[in-house]
mmCIF file of C-alpha atoms in Angstrom:
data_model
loop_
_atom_site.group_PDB
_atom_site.id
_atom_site.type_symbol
_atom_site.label_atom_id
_atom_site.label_comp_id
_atom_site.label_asym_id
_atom_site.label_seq_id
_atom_site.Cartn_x
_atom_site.Cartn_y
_atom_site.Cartn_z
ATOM 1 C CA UNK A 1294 0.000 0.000 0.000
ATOM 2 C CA UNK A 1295 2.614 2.546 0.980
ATOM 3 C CA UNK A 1296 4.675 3.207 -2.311
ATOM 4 C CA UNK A 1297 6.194 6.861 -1.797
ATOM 5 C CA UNK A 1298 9.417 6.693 -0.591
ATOM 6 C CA UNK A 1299 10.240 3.070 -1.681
ATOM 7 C CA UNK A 1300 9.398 3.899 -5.786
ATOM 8 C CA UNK A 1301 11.410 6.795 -4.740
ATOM 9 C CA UNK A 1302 14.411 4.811 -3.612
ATOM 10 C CA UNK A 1303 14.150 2.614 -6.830
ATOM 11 C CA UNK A 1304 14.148 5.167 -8.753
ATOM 12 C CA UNK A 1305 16.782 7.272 -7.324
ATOM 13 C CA UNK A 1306 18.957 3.883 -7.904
ATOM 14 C CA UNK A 1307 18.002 3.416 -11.315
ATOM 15 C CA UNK A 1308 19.069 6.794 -12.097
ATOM 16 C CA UNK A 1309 22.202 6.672 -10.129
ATOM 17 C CA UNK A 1310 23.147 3.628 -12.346
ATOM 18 C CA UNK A 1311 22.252 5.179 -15.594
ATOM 19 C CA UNK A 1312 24.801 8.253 -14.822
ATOM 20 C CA UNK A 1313 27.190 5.410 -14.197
ATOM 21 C CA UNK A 1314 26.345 3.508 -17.812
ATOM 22 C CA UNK A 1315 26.031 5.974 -19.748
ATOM 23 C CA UNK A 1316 29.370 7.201 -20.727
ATOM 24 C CA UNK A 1317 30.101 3.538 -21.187
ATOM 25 C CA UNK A 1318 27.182 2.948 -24.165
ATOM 26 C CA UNK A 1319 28.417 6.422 -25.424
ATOM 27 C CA UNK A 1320 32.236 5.082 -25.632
ATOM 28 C CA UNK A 1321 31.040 2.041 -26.867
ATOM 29 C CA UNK A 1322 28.784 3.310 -29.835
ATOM 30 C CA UNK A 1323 31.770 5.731 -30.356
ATOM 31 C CA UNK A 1324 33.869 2.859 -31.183
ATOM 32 C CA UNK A 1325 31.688 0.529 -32.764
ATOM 33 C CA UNK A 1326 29.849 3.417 -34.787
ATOM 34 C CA UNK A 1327 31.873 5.826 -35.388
ATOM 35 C CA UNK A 1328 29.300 8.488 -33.987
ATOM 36 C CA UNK A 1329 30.711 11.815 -32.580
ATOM 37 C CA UNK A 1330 34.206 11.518 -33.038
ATOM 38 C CA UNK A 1331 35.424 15.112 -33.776
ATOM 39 C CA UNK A 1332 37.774 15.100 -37.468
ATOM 40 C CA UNK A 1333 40.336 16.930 -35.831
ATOM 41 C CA UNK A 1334 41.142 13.690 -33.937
ATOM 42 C CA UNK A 1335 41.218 10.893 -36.932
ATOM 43 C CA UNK A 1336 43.834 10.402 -39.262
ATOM 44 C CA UNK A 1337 43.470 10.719 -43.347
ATOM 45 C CA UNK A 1338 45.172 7.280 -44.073
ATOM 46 C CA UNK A 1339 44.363 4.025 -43.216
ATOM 47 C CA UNK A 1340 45.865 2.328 -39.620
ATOM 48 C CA UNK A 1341 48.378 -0.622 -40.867
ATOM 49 C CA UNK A 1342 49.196 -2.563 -38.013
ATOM 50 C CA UNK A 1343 48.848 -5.653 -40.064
ATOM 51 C CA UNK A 1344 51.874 -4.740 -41.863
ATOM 52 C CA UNK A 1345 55.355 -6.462 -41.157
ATOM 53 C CA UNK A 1346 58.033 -4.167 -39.870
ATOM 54 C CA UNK A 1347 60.177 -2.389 -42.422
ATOM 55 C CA UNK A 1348 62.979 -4.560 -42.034
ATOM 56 C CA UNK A 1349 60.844 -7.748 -42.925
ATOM 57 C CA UNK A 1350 59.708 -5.874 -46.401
ATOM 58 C CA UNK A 1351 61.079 -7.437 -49.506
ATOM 59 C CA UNK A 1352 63.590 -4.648 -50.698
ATOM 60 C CA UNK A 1353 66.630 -4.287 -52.603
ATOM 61 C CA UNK A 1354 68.136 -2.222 -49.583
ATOM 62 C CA UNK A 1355 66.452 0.728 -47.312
ATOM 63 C CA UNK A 1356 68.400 3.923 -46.058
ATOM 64 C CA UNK A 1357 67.273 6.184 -43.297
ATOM 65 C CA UNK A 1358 68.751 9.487 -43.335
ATOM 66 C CA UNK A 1359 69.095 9.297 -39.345
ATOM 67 C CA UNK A 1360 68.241 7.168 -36.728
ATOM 68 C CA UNK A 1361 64.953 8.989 -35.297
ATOM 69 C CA UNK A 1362 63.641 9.683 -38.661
ATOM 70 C CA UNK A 1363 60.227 9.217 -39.930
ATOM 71 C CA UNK A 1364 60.065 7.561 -43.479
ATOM 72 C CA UNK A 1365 57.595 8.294 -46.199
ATOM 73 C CA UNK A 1366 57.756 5.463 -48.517
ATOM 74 C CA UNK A 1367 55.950 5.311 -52.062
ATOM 75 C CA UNK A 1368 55.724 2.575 -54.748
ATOM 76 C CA UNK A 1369 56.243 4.059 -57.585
ATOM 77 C CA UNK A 1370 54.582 2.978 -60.829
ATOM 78 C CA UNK A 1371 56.026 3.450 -64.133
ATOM 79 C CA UNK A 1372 56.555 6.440 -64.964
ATOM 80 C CA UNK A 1373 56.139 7.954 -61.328
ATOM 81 C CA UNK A 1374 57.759 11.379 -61.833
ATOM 82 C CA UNK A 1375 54.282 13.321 -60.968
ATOM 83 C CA UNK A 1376 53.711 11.461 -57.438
ATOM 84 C CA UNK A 1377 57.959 11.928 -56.566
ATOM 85 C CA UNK A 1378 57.206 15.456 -57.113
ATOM 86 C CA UNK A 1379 54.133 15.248 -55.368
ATOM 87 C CA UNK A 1380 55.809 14.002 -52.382
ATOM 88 C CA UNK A 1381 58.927 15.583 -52.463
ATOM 89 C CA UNK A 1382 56.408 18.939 -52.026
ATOM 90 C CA UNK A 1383 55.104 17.391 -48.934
ATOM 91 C CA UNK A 1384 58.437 16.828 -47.520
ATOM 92 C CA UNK A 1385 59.208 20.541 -48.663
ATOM 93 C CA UNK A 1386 55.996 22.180 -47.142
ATOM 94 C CA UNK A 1387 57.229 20.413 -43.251
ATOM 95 C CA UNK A 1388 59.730 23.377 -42.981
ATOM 96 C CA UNK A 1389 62.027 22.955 -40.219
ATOM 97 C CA UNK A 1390 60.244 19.591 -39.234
ATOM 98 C CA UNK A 1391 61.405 18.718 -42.305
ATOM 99 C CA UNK A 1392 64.503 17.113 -41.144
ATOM 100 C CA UNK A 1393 62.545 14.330 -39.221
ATOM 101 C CA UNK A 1394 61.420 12.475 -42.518
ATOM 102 C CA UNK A 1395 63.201 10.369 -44.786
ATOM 103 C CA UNK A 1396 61.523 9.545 -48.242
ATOM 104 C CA UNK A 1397 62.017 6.286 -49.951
ATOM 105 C CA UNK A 1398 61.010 5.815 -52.969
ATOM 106 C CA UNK A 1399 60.308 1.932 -54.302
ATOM 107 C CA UNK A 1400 60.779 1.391 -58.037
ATOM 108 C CA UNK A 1401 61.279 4.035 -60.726
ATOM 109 C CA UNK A 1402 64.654 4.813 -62.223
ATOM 110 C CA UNK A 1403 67.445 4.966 -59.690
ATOM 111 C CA UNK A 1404 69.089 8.352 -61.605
ATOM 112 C CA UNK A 1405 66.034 9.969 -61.448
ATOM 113 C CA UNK A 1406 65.774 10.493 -57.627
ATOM 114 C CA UNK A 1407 65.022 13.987 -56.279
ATOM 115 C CA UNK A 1408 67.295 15.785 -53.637
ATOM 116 C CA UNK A 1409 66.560 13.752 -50.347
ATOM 117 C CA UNK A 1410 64.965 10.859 -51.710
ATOM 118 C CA UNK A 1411 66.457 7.295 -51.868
ATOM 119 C CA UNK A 1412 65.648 4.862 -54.199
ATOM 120 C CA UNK A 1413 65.501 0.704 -54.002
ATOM 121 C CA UNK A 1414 63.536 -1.821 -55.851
ATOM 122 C CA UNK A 1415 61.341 -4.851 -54.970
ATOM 123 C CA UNK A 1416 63.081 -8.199 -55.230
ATOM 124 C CA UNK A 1417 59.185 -9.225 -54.841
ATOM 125 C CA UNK A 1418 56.132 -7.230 -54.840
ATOM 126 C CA UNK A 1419 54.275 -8.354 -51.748
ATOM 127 C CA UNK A 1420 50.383 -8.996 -51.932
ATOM 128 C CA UNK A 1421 49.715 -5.759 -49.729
ATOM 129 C CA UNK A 1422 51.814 -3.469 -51.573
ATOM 130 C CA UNK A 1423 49.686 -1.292 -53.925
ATOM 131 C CA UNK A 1424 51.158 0.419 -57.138
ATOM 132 C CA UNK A 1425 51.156 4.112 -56.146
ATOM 133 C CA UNK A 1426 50.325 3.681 -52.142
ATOM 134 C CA UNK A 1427 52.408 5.769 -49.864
ATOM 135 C CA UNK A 1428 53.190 4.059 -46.479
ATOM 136 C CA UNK A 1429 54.384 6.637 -43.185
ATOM 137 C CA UNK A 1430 56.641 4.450 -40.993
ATOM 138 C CA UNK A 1431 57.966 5.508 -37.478
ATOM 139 C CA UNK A 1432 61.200 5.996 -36.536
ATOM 140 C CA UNK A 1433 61.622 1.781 -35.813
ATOM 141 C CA UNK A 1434 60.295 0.590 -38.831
ATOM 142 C CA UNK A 1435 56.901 0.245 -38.154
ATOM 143 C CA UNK A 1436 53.794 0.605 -40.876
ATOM 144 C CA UNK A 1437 51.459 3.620 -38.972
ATOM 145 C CA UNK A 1438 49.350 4.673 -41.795
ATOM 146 C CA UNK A 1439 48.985 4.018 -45.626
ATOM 147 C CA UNK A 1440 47.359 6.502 -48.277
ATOM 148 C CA UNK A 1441 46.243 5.157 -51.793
ATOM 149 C CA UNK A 1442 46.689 7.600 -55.029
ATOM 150 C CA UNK A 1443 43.486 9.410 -54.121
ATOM 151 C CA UNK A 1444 44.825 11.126 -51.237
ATOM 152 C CA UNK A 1445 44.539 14.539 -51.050
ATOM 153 C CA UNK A 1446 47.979 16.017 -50.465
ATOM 154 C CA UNK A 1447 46.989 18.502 -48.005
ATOM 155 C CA UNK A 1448 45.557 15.341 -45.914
ATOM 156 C CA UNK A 1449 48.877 13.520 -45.731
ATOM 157 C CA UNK A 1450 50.577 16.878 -44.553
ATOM 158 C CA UNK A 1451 48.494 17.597 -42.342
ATOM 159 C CA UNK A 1452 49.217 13.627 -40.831
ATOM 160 C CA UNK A 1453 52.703 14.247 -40.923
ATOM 161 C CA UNK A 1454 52.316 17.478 -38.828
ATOM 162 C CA UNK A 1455 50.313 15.998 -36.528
ATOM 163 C CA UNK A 1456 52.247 12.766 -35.887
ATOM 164 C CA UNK A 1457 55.526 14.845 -35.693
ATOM 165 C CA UNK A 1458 53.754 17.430 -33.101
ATOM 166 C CA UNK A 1459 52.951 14.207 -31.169
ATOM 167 C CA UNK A 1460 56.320 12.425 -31.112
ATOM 168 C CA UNK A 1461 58.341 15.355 -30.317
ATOM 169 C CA UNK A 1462 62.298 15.471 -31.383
ATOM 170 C CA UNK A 1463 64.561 13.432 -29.146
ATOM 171 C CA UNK A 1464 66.944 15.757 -27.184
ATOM 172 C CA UNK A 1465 70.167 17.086 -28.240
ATOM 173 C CA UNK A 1466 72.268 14.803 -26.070
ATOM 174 C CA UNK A 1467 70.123 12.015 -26.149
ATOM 175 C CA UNK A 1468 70.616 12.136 -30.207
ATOM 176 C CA UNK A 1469 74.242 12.491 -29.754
ATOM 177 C CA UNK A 1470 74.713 9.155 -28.158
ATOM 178 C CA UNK A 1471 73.057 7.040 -30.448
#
């Protein structure tokens, strides 16, 4: 007979646990969906942590201009000189950042490298390597994020900024002993 401050109770629970669940349904639809995750915190390419390291690629030899570098790595497709160029404006357009990215270039005529890029060959093409895909590895070797030839150019800058701004330049001393 006497349901006032009992339904009361219940429903002061009830409420109590939906404060506590929902953040957890709104995390979990964000990940699962999709749903309100601001642009300003997603990345152009595509995540490639399937990808072997970049010492287990099949390659006719790799350089690194120095040891904390970040390496931008296209396969080039016959006759590639548009996308070098392409990329070779990217690695311009960093500024002083600059410095902290390598470009490889896979394929294409050795001779006709640009200033700063190196230049191997596949002793086989692997079946995840794309004609014309551009690959950003970090400073260990490690596949982060992969573009295909419909990238917008300002997109991949802007993923090298941000990825640069985020692993911030080793210190002076700490680069000298390596």
């Amino acid at each position: 007979m006497f349901k006032g401050p009992d339904a009361r109770g219940r429903f002061k629970l009830l409420a109590l646990f939906a404060i506590f669940a929902m953040p957890m349904a709104m995390a979990w639809a964000m990940v699962e969906w999709r749903l309100w995750i601001p642009d300003e915190r997603t990345a152009h390419g595509r995540l490639q942590a399937d990808l072997p390291m970049m010492s287990d690629w099949p390659l006719s030899g790799t350089d690194q201009q120095g040891p904390d570098d970040w390496l931008m790595v296209f396969d080039c497709r016959a006759p590639c000189d548009a996308e070098a160029d392409r990329w070779w404006r990217v690695h311009r357009a960093l500024g002083r950042d600059a410095h902290r990215v390598s470009r490889l270039r896979i394929g294409g005529a050795p001779g006709a490298s640009l200033p700063g890029e190196n230049v191997v060959g596949w002793q086989a093409r692997p079946d995840w390597a794309q004609p014309g895909n551009l690959w950003l590895l970090d400073p260990e070797g490690r596949p982060v994020l992969s573009y295909g030839t419909e990238v917008e150019t300002s997109h991949v800058l802007e993923d090298i900024e941000r990825l640069l701004e985020l692993n911030p330049e080793p210190p002076m001393a700490r680069r000298d002993e390596a």
